[in-house]
Amino acid sequence: MDRNSLSNKTESKRTCKGVALLGVASCLALAACSEKASPPVAQEGERVDHFADNAWGNPLAVVQHPAGEHVNGVTYVSYQGPLEDPYVAAYDHKSDRWTGPFKAGVSAMGKDPNRTKKIDNHGKPTLIVDDEGYIHVFYGGHGGTPEAHGDNPLGNHHYGENKHAVSKRPYDITEWEDLDTIPPFGTYNQAVKMDNGDIYLFYRHGAHRSDWVYHKSTDNGRSFGPAVSFLKHKRRDDLKAVDSWYAWVGRGEGDDIIVSYDYHLCWDGGAGVNGRGHTTERHDVYYMVFNTKTGVWTNVEGEELEMPITREYADEKTLAARTGERWTFNGTVHLDSKGYPHIGMNIGEDLGLKTGGPKRTSHYRWTGEQWLGGEPVADIAPSVDSRGDFLVESPQEVRYLLAYREEGVGVVAWWNSEDGGKSFGKGAEVLRREKAGWAITSIIRNSIPEARALVAEKQPGSDWHRVYLLGDEGPVSRLKSEAQQLQE
Ligand code: ZN
């Protein structure tokens, strides 16, 4: 099926070079899929720091991850593009050549002109490369609808349809097809590949009032087993609210997968108990480990857990920290060289807004005996929001890549600690843009110093954003003529 040419017609109003170029896609593809490094070709012309300008809405986030992966000298990246569809680009580090972006699928969202909230943003892509080199993208979901998808056995509905696309050929991003492997209800897709090639897909099985689940694939993502709940949503009997969760899932040691999460107190609708309707009220920090070989979940002390986790049980067994009156926004988790978890959690005061207020990325770590930390990483005012991810080596050495604003200027910079997160100092600044706000991803899979994460630069007054691939020192540049996807 040539879905791309179909969508070409519907997108004529927002002409995009990425789409228009599909006719000559196969020649462009060669740069990305060639195993042999072709001799570098001098690319003349003005270069820019971004690699595309057609990221749309809130096109990237920490939670939908990996947003990209580095394999065999090529970094593959994904983001939400025009009409909320998933787009994929690739950068060959040896030949200094970009390809794409190409549309990897058609989202069920982003196309209905009658919808009040035009851009849903929950279906931004998650990308992972299987052991045979096929590139997988999971996208487009936010709970599905009863009309289109029927009963959601593990939660509630909202919009969209969770989908799975795969590249038609290994290491080649030019052509894609959908695979029918997963239920339509999921959102916040997170893909984890183990050393034996098994792929685990984690996500929330619907809107707020849904379980978090995973599926396992042992055939390079060609099929997935049934959904297995690990975080349970549950009505509270003491409040007019439902227990809900936000999780971030990554690789642990060996066969382990690790999970950090925070708790969402999902108030009933209308004005709500607090008088400001439904809010993003979230609290506290939790952590646990899944041994994929034995199927056993444990807490940080190695105690076996009964699954799926309820709020009461999480408070008893998996709590890393209470955040009190302050609200949270879940970040990421990684192990240090001793195998102890470090957690990034965004924390801020409740300012009576639907979102609580700005949140600063804060650091926690397990010492083997206790959880320490909770202080903001970057030396920024409480009124400033930061987001990002981190790399950790020894328990003492932690490096955060954070996106935030500094006196009205958008900044992306490293913040480094050599004392286990007790204190951080500002390191290299990798991007600075007047008036910009940012969307940033997690550190991409198997990242190398030249390419760590994606950011989108949000300028006031536009839903179109430039998107950058950032390394330790700065962005990976591209010819301006190639980066320009939107017609002027
Ligand atoms: Zn809620």
Coordinates of C-alpha atoms and ligand atoms in Angstrom, one line a residue:
M1 CA 0.0 0.0 0.0
D2 CA 1.3 3.4 -0.9
R3 CA -0.1 5.3 2.0
N4 CA 2.3 8.2 1.4
S5 CA 0.9 9.1 -2.0
L6 CA -2.6 8.8 -0.6
S7 CA -1.9 11.3 2.1
N8 CA -0.1 13.5 -0.4
K9 CA -3.5 14.6 -1.7
T10 CA -4.9 15.4 1.7
E11 CA -1.9 17.4 2.6
S12 CA -1.7 19.6 -0.4
K13 CA -2.5 22.7 1.7
R14 CA 0.4 22.1 4.0
T15 CA 2.9 21.1 1.4
C16 CA 5.9 19.5 2.8
K17 CA 9.1 18.7 1.0
G18 CA 9.4 15.4 2.9
V19 CA 6.2 14.2 1.3
A20 CA 6.9 15.7 -2.1
L21 CA 10.3 14.1 -2.2
L22 CA 8.8 10.6 -1.9
G23 CA 8.9 10.2 -5.7
V24 CA 12.7 10.2 -5.6
A25 CA 12.8 8.5 -2.2
S26 CA 14.7 5.5 -3.3
C27 CA 17.8 7.3 -4.3
L28 CA 17.8 9.3 -1.0
A29 CA 17.4 6.0 0.8
L30 CA 20.7 4.7 -0.2
A31 CA 22.6 7.1 2.0
A32 CA 20.9 5.8 5.1
C33 CA 20.8 2.1 4.3
S34 CA 24.2 1.6 2.7
E35 CA 26.4 -0.5 4.9
K36 CA 29.5 0.7 3.2
A37 CA 30.4 4.3 3.9
S38 CA 30.3 6.2 0.6
P39 CA 33.1 8.7 0.2
P40 CA 32.0 12.0 1.8
V41 CA 30.6 14.3 -0.8
A42 CA 31.3 18.0 -0.3
Q43 CA 28.0 19.6 0.5
E44 CA 28.1 23.2 -0.3
G45 CA 25.7 25.8 0.7
E46 CA 24.5 27.5 3.9
R47 CA 24.1 25.2 6.8
V48 CA 21.6 25.5 9.7
D49 CA 21.6 23.9 13.2
H50 CA 18.2 22.2 12.8
F51 CA 17.5 19.3 10.5
A52 CA 13.9 19.9 9.8
D53 CA 11.3 22.7 10.3
N54 CA 8.1 20.8 10.1
A55 CA 7.7 19.5 13.7
W56 CA 4.1 20.2 14.6
G57 CA 2.3 20.9 17.9
N58 CA 4.2 19.5 20.9
P59 CA 6.3 17.3 18.7
L60 CA 8.6 15.6 21.2
A61 CA 8.6 14.5 24.8
V62 CA 10.7 12.6 27.4
V63 CA 8.0 10.0 27.9
Q64 CA 7.5 8.7 24.4
H65 CA 10.8 7.0 24.0
P66 CA 13.2 6.1 22.5
A67 CA 12.7 9.0 20.1
G68 CA 15.8 7.8 18.3
E69 CA 18.4 5.2 18.1
H70 CA 22.0 5.0 17.0
V71 CA 23.0 1.9 15.0
N72 CA 26.1 1.2 12.9
G73 CA 27.1 4.8 12.5
V74 CA 23.6 6.1 11.7
T75 CA 21.3 7.9 14.1
Y76 CA 17.6 7.4 13.4
V77 CA 15.2 10.0 14.8
S78 CA 11.5 10.5 15.0
Y79 CA 9.1 13.3 15.8
Q80 CA 5.5 14.4 15.4
G81 CA 5.2 16.2 12.0
P82 CA 2.4 17.7 10.0
L83 CA -1.1 16.5 10.9
E84 CA 0.4 14.7 13.9
D85 CA 1.8 12.0 11.7
P86 CA 5.1 10.3 12.7
Y87 CA 8.2 11.4 10.8
V88 CA 11.6 9.7 10.7
A89 CA 15.0 11.1 9.6
A90 CA 18.5 9.6 9.7
Y91 CA 21.9 11.0 10.0
D92 CA 25.0 9.1 8.8
H93 CA 27.9 10.2 11.0
K94 CA 30.6 9.0 8.6
S95 CA 29.4 10.6 5.4
D96 CA 27.9 13.6 7.3
R97 CA 24.6 13.1 5.4
W98 CA 21.0 13.5 6.4
T99 CA 18.1 11.7 4.8
G100 CA 14.4 12.3 5.4
P101 CA 12.3 13.2 7.1
F102 CA 9.8 10.6 5.7
K103 CA 6.3 10.0 6.9
A104 CA 6.2 6.6 8.7
G105 CA 2.5 6.3 9.1
V106 CA -0.9 8.1 9.3
S107 CA -2.1 9.1 12.7
A108 CA -5.9 8.9 13.5
M109 CA -5.4 12.3 15.2
G110 CA -4.6 15.7 13.9
K111 CA -7.0 15.8 11.0
D112 CA -10.4 16.7 12.3
P113 CA -11.1 20.4 11.7
N114 CA -14.2 20.2 14.1
R115 CA -12.2 19.1 17.1
T116 CA -11.9 21.9 19.7
K117 CA -8.4 20.8 20.7
K118 CA -6.8 20.6 17.3
I119 CA -3.6 19.0 18.3
D120 CA -3.8 16.1 20.8
N121 CA 0.0 15.5 20.9
H122 CA -0.2 12.2 22.8
G123 CA 0.6 10.1 19.7
K124 CA 4.1 11.3 19.0
P125 CA 6.3 8.5 17.8
T126 CA 8.5 6.0 19.7
L127 CA 11.3 4.5 17.6
I128 CA 13.3 1.3 18.0
V129 CA 15.5 -0.8 15.6
D130 CA 15.1 -4.6 15.8
D131 CA 18.0 -7.1 15.5
E132 CA 17.4 -7.5 11.8
G133 CA 17.6 -3.8 11.2
Y134 CA 14.0 -3.0 10.6
I135 CA 12.9 0.3 12.2
H136 CA 9.7 0.3 14.2
V137 CA 7.6 3.3 15.1
F138 CA 4.7 3.2 17.6
Y139 CA 2.4 6.2 17.3
G140 CA -1.0 7.8 17.1
G141 CA -2.7 6.6 20.3
H142 CA -4.6 8.3 23.1
G143 CA -7.2 5.8 24.4
G144 CA -9.1 5.2 21.2
T145 CA -12.9 5.7 21.0
P146 CA -15.8 3.4 21.9
E147 CA -17.3 4.1 18.4
A148 CA -14.2 3.0 16.5
H149 CA -12.7 0.5 18.9
G150 CA -15.3 -0.8 21.3
D151 CA -14.8 -1.6 24.9
N152 CA -11.4 -0.9 26.5
P153 CA -10.9 -3.9 28.9
L154 CA -8.1 -2.1 30.9
G155 CA -9.2 1.5 31.0
N156 CA -11.0 4.4 29.5
H157 CA -11.1 6.0 26.0
H158 CA -10.2 9.4 24.7
Y159 CA -9.0 9.7 21.1
G160 CA -6.7 8.4 18.4
E161 CA -5.6 4.8 17.7
N162 CA -2.3 3.3 18.8
K163 CA -0.5 2.0 15.8
H164 CA 2.7 0.2 14.9
A165 CA 4.6 0.9 11.6
V166 CA 7.8 -0.8 10.4
S167 CA 10.2 0.1 7.7
K168 CA 9.8 -2.0 4.5
R169 CA 13.6 -2.7 4.4
P170 CA 16.3 -2.8 7.1
Y171 CA 18.1 0.4 7.8
D172 CA 16.0 2.2 5.2
I173 CA 13.6 4.9 6.3
T174 CA 12.0 5.7 3.0
E175 CA 9.0 3.3 3.0
W176 CA 6.8 2.1 5.7
E177 CA 3.9 -0.2 6.4
D178 CA 1.6 -0.7 9.3
L179 CA 1.6 -4.0 11.3
D180 CA -1.5 -5.1 13.1
T181 CA 0.2 -6.2 16.4
I182 CA -1.2 -4.0 19.3
P183 CA -4.5 -2.9 20.7
P184 CA -5.7 0.6 19.6
F185 CA -6.0 2.0 23.1
G186 CA -2.5 2.7 24.2
T187 CA -0.6 6.0 24.6
Y188 CA 2.9 7.0 25.9
N189 CA 4.6 4.1 24.0
Q190 CA 7.9 3.1 25.4
A191 CA 10.0 0.4 23.7
V192 CA 12.8 -1.6 25.3
K193 CA 15.0 -4.1 23.5
M194 CA 16.9 -6.7 25.5
D195 CA 20.3 -8.2 24.6
N196 CA 18.6 -11.3 23.2
G197 CA 16.5 -9.2 20.8
D198 CA 13.2 -9.4 22.6
I199 CA 11.3 -6.2 22.4
Y200 CA 9.0 -5.0 25.2
L201 CA 6.4 -2.4 24.5
F202 CA 5.2 -0.5 27.5
Y203 CA 2.3 2.1 27.5
R204 CA -0.8 3.2 29.3
H205 CA -3.8 1.2 28.1
G206 CA -6.0 4.2 27.4
A207 CA -6.7 7.6 28.9
H208 CA -6.0 8.6 32.5
R209 CA -8.1 5.9 34.1
S210 CA -6.3 3.0 32.6
D211 CA -3.7 0.4 33.6
W212 CA -0.1 0.6 32.5
V213 CA 0.8 -2.6 30.5
Y214 CA 3.5 -4.2 28.5
H215 CA 3.6 -6.6 25.6
K216 CA 6.5 -8.9 24.7
S217 CA 7.8 -9.7 21.2
T218 CA 10.2 -12.5 20.6
D219 CA 10.1 -12.2 16.8
N220 CA 11.6 -8.8 16.1
G221 CA 8.4 -7.0 16.6
R222 CA 6.4 -9.0 14.0
S223 CA 4.0 -10.0 16.8
F224 CA 3.4 -9.1 20.4
G225 CA 1.9 -11.2 23.2
P226 CA -1.1 -10.0 25.2
A227 CA -1.2 -6.9 27.3
V228 CA 0.0 -7.5 30.9
S229 CA -0.9 -4.9 33.6
F230 CA 1.8 -3.7 35.9
L231 CA 0.3 -0.5 37.3
K232 CA -3.4 -0.6 38.2
H233 CA -5.9 2.2 38.0
K234 CA -8.5 2.0 40.8
R235 CA -11.3 4.2 42.2
R236 CA -10.6 5.6 45.6
D237 CA -13.2 5.0 48.3
D238 CA -12.1 8.1 50.3
L239 CA -12.1 10.7 47.5
K240 CA -14.0 11.5 44.4
A241 CA -11.1 10.4 42.3
V242 CA -9.3 7.5 40.7
D243 CA -5.7 6.3 41.2
S244 CA -3.7 6.8 38.1
W245 CA 0.0 6.7 37.1
Y246 CA 2.8 8.0 34.9
A247 CA 5.7 5.7 34.2
W248 CA 9.1 5.8 32.4
V249 CA 10.6 2.5 31.5
G250 CA 14.2 1.7 30.6
R251 CA 17.0 -1.0 30.6
G252 CA 18.4 -2.2 33.9
E253 CA 21.2 -4.7 34.4
G254 CA 21.2 -7.9 32.3
D255 CA 17.7 -9.1 31.8
D256 CA 16.2 -6.3 33.9
I257 CA 13.8 -3.5 33.0
I258 CA 13.5 -0.6 35.4
V259 CA 10.6 1.7 36.0
S260 CA 10.2 5.0 37.7
Y261 CA 6.7 6.5 38.2
D262 CA 4.7 9.1 39.9
Y263 CA 1.1 9.0 41.1
H264 CA -1.7 10.9 39.4
L265 CA -4.7 11.8 41.6
C266 CA -7.3 11.8 38.9
W267 CA -10.2 13.9 40.2
D268 CA -13.7 13.3 38.9
G269 CA -14.8 15.8 36.2
G270 CA -16.7 19.0 36.3
A271 CA -15.4 21.7 38.6
G272 CA -13.7 19.0 40.6
V273 CA -13.1 19.0 44.3
N274 CA -10.5 21.7 44.1
G275 CA -12.6 24.0 42.0
R276 CA -10.4 24.0 39.0
G277 CA -11.7 21.0 37.1
H278 CA -9.4 18.2 36.2
T279 CA -5.8 19.0 36.9
T280 CA -2.5 17.3 36.3
E281 CA -2.1 16.7 40.0
R282 CA 0.7 14.2 40.5
H283 CA 2.9 13.4 43.5
D284 CA 5.7 11.3 44.8
V285 CA 8.4 9.1 43.3
Y286 CA 8.3 5.3 42.9
Y287 CA 10.7 2.7 41.5
M288 CA 10.7 -1.0 40.7
V289 CA 12.5 -3.7 38.7
F290 CA 11.2 -6.3 36.2
N291 CA 13.3 -9.4 35.6
T292 CA 12.3 -10.4 32.1
K293 CA 13.9 -13.8 32.4
T294 CA 12.0 -14.9 35.5
G295 CA 8.9 -12.6 35.1
V296 CA 9.4 -11.5 38.7
W297 CA 9.1 -7.8 39.8
T298 CA 11.0 -6.6 42.8
N299 CA 11.4 -3.3 44.7
V300 CA 14.7 -1.6 45.2
E301 CA 15.6 -3.9 48.1
G302 CA 15.0 -7.0 46.0
E303 CA 11.7 -7.9 47.7
E304 CA 9.4 -9.7 45.3
L305 CA 6.2 -7.7 44.4
E306 CA 2.7 -8.8 43.7
M307 CA 1.4 -7.5 40.4
P308 CA -0.2 -5.3 39.3
I309 CA 0.6 -2.5 41.7
T310 CA -2.1 -0.6 43.4
R311 CA -1.6 2.8 45.1
E312 CA -1.7 1.3 48.6
Y313 CA 0.8 -1.4 47.7
A314 CA 3.1 1.1 45.9
D315 CA 3.2 3.3 49.0
E316 CA 4.1 0.3 51.1
K317 CA 6.7 -1.3 48.8
T318 CA 8.0 0.9 46.0
L319 CA 8.1 4.5 47.3
A320 CA 11.3 6.3 46.7
A321 CA 10.3 9.8 47.9
R322 CA 7.3 11.8 49.0
T323 CA 7.0 15.3 47.4
G324 CA 4.4 16.6 49.9
E325 CA 2.4 19.5 48.7
R326 CA 4.5 19.9 45.6
W327 CA 3.4 18.4 42.3
T328 CA 5.5 16.2 40.0
F329 CA 6.0 15.4 36.4
N330 CA 7.7 12.1 35.8
G331 CA 11.2 12.1 34.3
T332 CA 13.6 9.2 33.7
V333 CA 15.6 6.5 35.5
H334 CA 19.0 5.0 34.9
L335 CA 21.4 2.8 36.8
D336 CA 24.9 3.8 37.8
S337 CA 28.0 1.6 37.5
K338 CA 27.1 -0.1 40.8
G339 CA 23.6 -0.9 39.5
Y340 CA 21.9 1.6 41.8
P341 CA 19.0 3.7 40.3
H342 CA 19.1 7.4 39.8
I343 CA 15.8 9.1 39.1
G344 CA 15.1 12.5 37.4
M345 CA 11.7 13.9 38.6
N346 CA 10.3 17.3 37.8
I347 CA 8.9 19.0 40.9
G348 CA 7.2 22.3 41.5
E349 CA 4.8 24.3 43.7
D350 CA 1.1 24.0 43.3
L351 CA 0.2 27.5 42.1
G352 CA -3.5 26.8 41.6
L353 CA -3.1 26.3 37.9
K354 CA -4.5 23.3 36.1
T355 CA -0.9 22.1 35.7
G356 CA 0.1 23.1 39.2
G357 CA 2.9 25.4 37.9
P358 CA 6.5 25.2 36.5
K359 CA 8.5 22.2 37.6
R360 CA 12.3 21.9 37.9
T361 CA 14.1 18.7 37.2
S362 CA 15.3 17.2 40.4
H363 CA 17.6 14.3 41.1
Y364 CA 17.3 11.3 43.4
R365 CA 19.5 8.3 43.8
W366 CA 19.6 5.0 45.7
T367 CA 22.9 4.5 47.7
G368 CA 22.3 0.8 48.4
E369 CA 20.6 1.7 51.7
Q370 CA 18.5 4.8 51.2
W371 CA 17.2 7.3 48.7
L372 CA 18.9 10.7 48.6
G373 CA 18.2 13.9 46.8
G374 CA 15.2 15.8 45.6
E375 CA 17.0 19.1 45.0
P376 CA 16.7 20.9 41.6
V377 CA 19.5 20.1 39.1
A378 CA 19.8 23.5 37.4
D379 CA 20.3 26.7 39.3
I380 CA 17.1 28.3 37.9
A381 CA 14.3 30.1 39.6
P382 CA 11.2 28.2 40.9
S383 CA 9.2 30.0 38.2
V384 CA 11.2 28.3 35.4
D385 CA 10.2 24.9 34.0
S386 CA 12.9 22.4 33.0
R387 CA 12.8 19.1 31.3
G388 CA 15.4 16.6 30.2
D389 CA 17.3 13.3 30.8
F390 CA 20.6 12.3 32.1
L391 CA 23.6 10.0 31.8
V392 CA 25.2 8.4 34.8
E393 CA 28.6 6.7 35.2
S394 CA 29.8 6.1 38.7
P395 CA 27.3 6.9 41.5
Q396 CA 29.0 10.3 41.8
E397 CA 29.0 11.3 38.2
V398 CA 25.7 12.5 36.8
R399 CA 25.2 14.6 33.7
Y400 CA 21.8 16.1 32.8
L401 CA 20.9 17.6 29.5
L402 CA 18.2 20.1 30.3
A403 CA 16.0 22.4 28.3
Y404 CA 14.7 25.6 30.0
R405 CA 14.6 29.4 29.7
E406 CA 17.1 31.8 31.1
E407 CA 15.8 35.4 31.3
G408 CA 13.5 34.8 28.4
V409 CA 16.1 33.0 26.3
G410 CA 15.7 29.3 25.5
V411 CA 18.7 27.4 26.6
V412 CA 19.7 23.7 26.4
A413 CA 22.7 22.9 28.5
W414 CA 24.5 20.2 30.4
W415 CA 24.4 20.3 34.2
N416 CA 27.1 18.1 35.8
S417 CA 27.5 16.6 39.3
E418 CA 30.6 14.9 40.7
D419 CA 29.2 14.3 44.1
G420 CA 26.3 12.1 43.4
G421 CA 23.8 14.9 42.7
K422 CA 24.4 16.8 45.9
S423 CA 25.5 19.7 43.7
F424 CA 25.4 20.4 40.0
G425 CA 27.4 22.9 37.9
K426 CA 26.5 24.2 34.5
G427 CA 28.5 22.6 31.7
A428 CA 28.5 23.1 28.0
E429 CA 25.6 25.1 26.6
V430 CA 24.5 23.3 23.4
L431 CA 21.8 25.5 22.1
R432 CA 20.5 29.0 22.8
R433 CA 17.6 30.7 21.0
E434 CA 15.9 34.0 21.7
K435 CA 12.3 33.7 23.0
A436 CA 12.3 30.0 22.5
G437 CA 10.5 27.4 24.5
W438 CA 11.5 23.7 24.1
A439 CA 10.3 20.2 23.8
I440 CA 13.0 17.7 24.6
T441 CA 13.3 13.9 24.3
S442 CA 15.0 11.3 26.5
I443 CA 18.6 10.4 25.6
I444 CA 18.3 8.4 22.5
R445 CA 19.1 4.6 22.4
N446 CA 22.8 3.8 22.2
S447 CA 23.6 7.4 21.9
I448 CA 27.0 8.7 20.9
P449 CA 28.6 12.0 22.0
E450 CA 27.7 13.6 18.7
A451 CA 24.0 12.8 19.0
R452 CA 22.3 12.5 22.4
A453 CA 18.7 13.9 22.2
L454 CA 16.2 15.8 20.1
V455 CA 14.8 19.2 20.9
A456 CA 12.1 21.2 19.1
E457 CA 12.3 25.0 19.3
K458 CA 8.9 26.5 20.0
Q459 CA 8.6 30.1 19.0
P460 CA 5.5 32.1 20.1
G461 CA 2.7 32.3 17.7
S462 CA 3.4 29.2 15.6
D463 CA 2.6 25.5 15.8
W464 CA 5.5 24.7 13.4
H465 CA 8.8 24.1 15.1
R466 CA 12.4 23.5 14.1
V467 CA 13.8 20.3 15.4
Y468 CA 17.5 19.7 16.3
L469 CA 19.7 16.7 17.0
L470 CA 21.9 17.7 19.8
G471 CA 25.3 16.2 20.9
D472 CA 27.5 16.9 23.9
E473 CA 28.9 20.1 22.3
G474 CA 26.1 21.2 20.0
P475 CA 23.6 20.4 17.2
V476 CA 24.3 18.3 14.1
S477 CA 23.9 20.8 11.3
R478 CA 22.4 20.3 7.9
L479 CA 22.2 22.1 4.6
K480 CA 19.6 24.8 4.9
S481 CA 18.0 23.7 1.6
E482 CA 17.5 20.2 3.0
A483 CA 16.3 21.3 6.4
Q484 CA 13.6 23.4 4.9
Q485 CA 10.6 21.1 4.7
L486 CA 7.9 23.8 4.7
Q487 CA 7.3 25.7 1.6
E488 CA 7.8 29.4 2.1
Ligands
ZN1 ZN -6.7 12.4 35.3

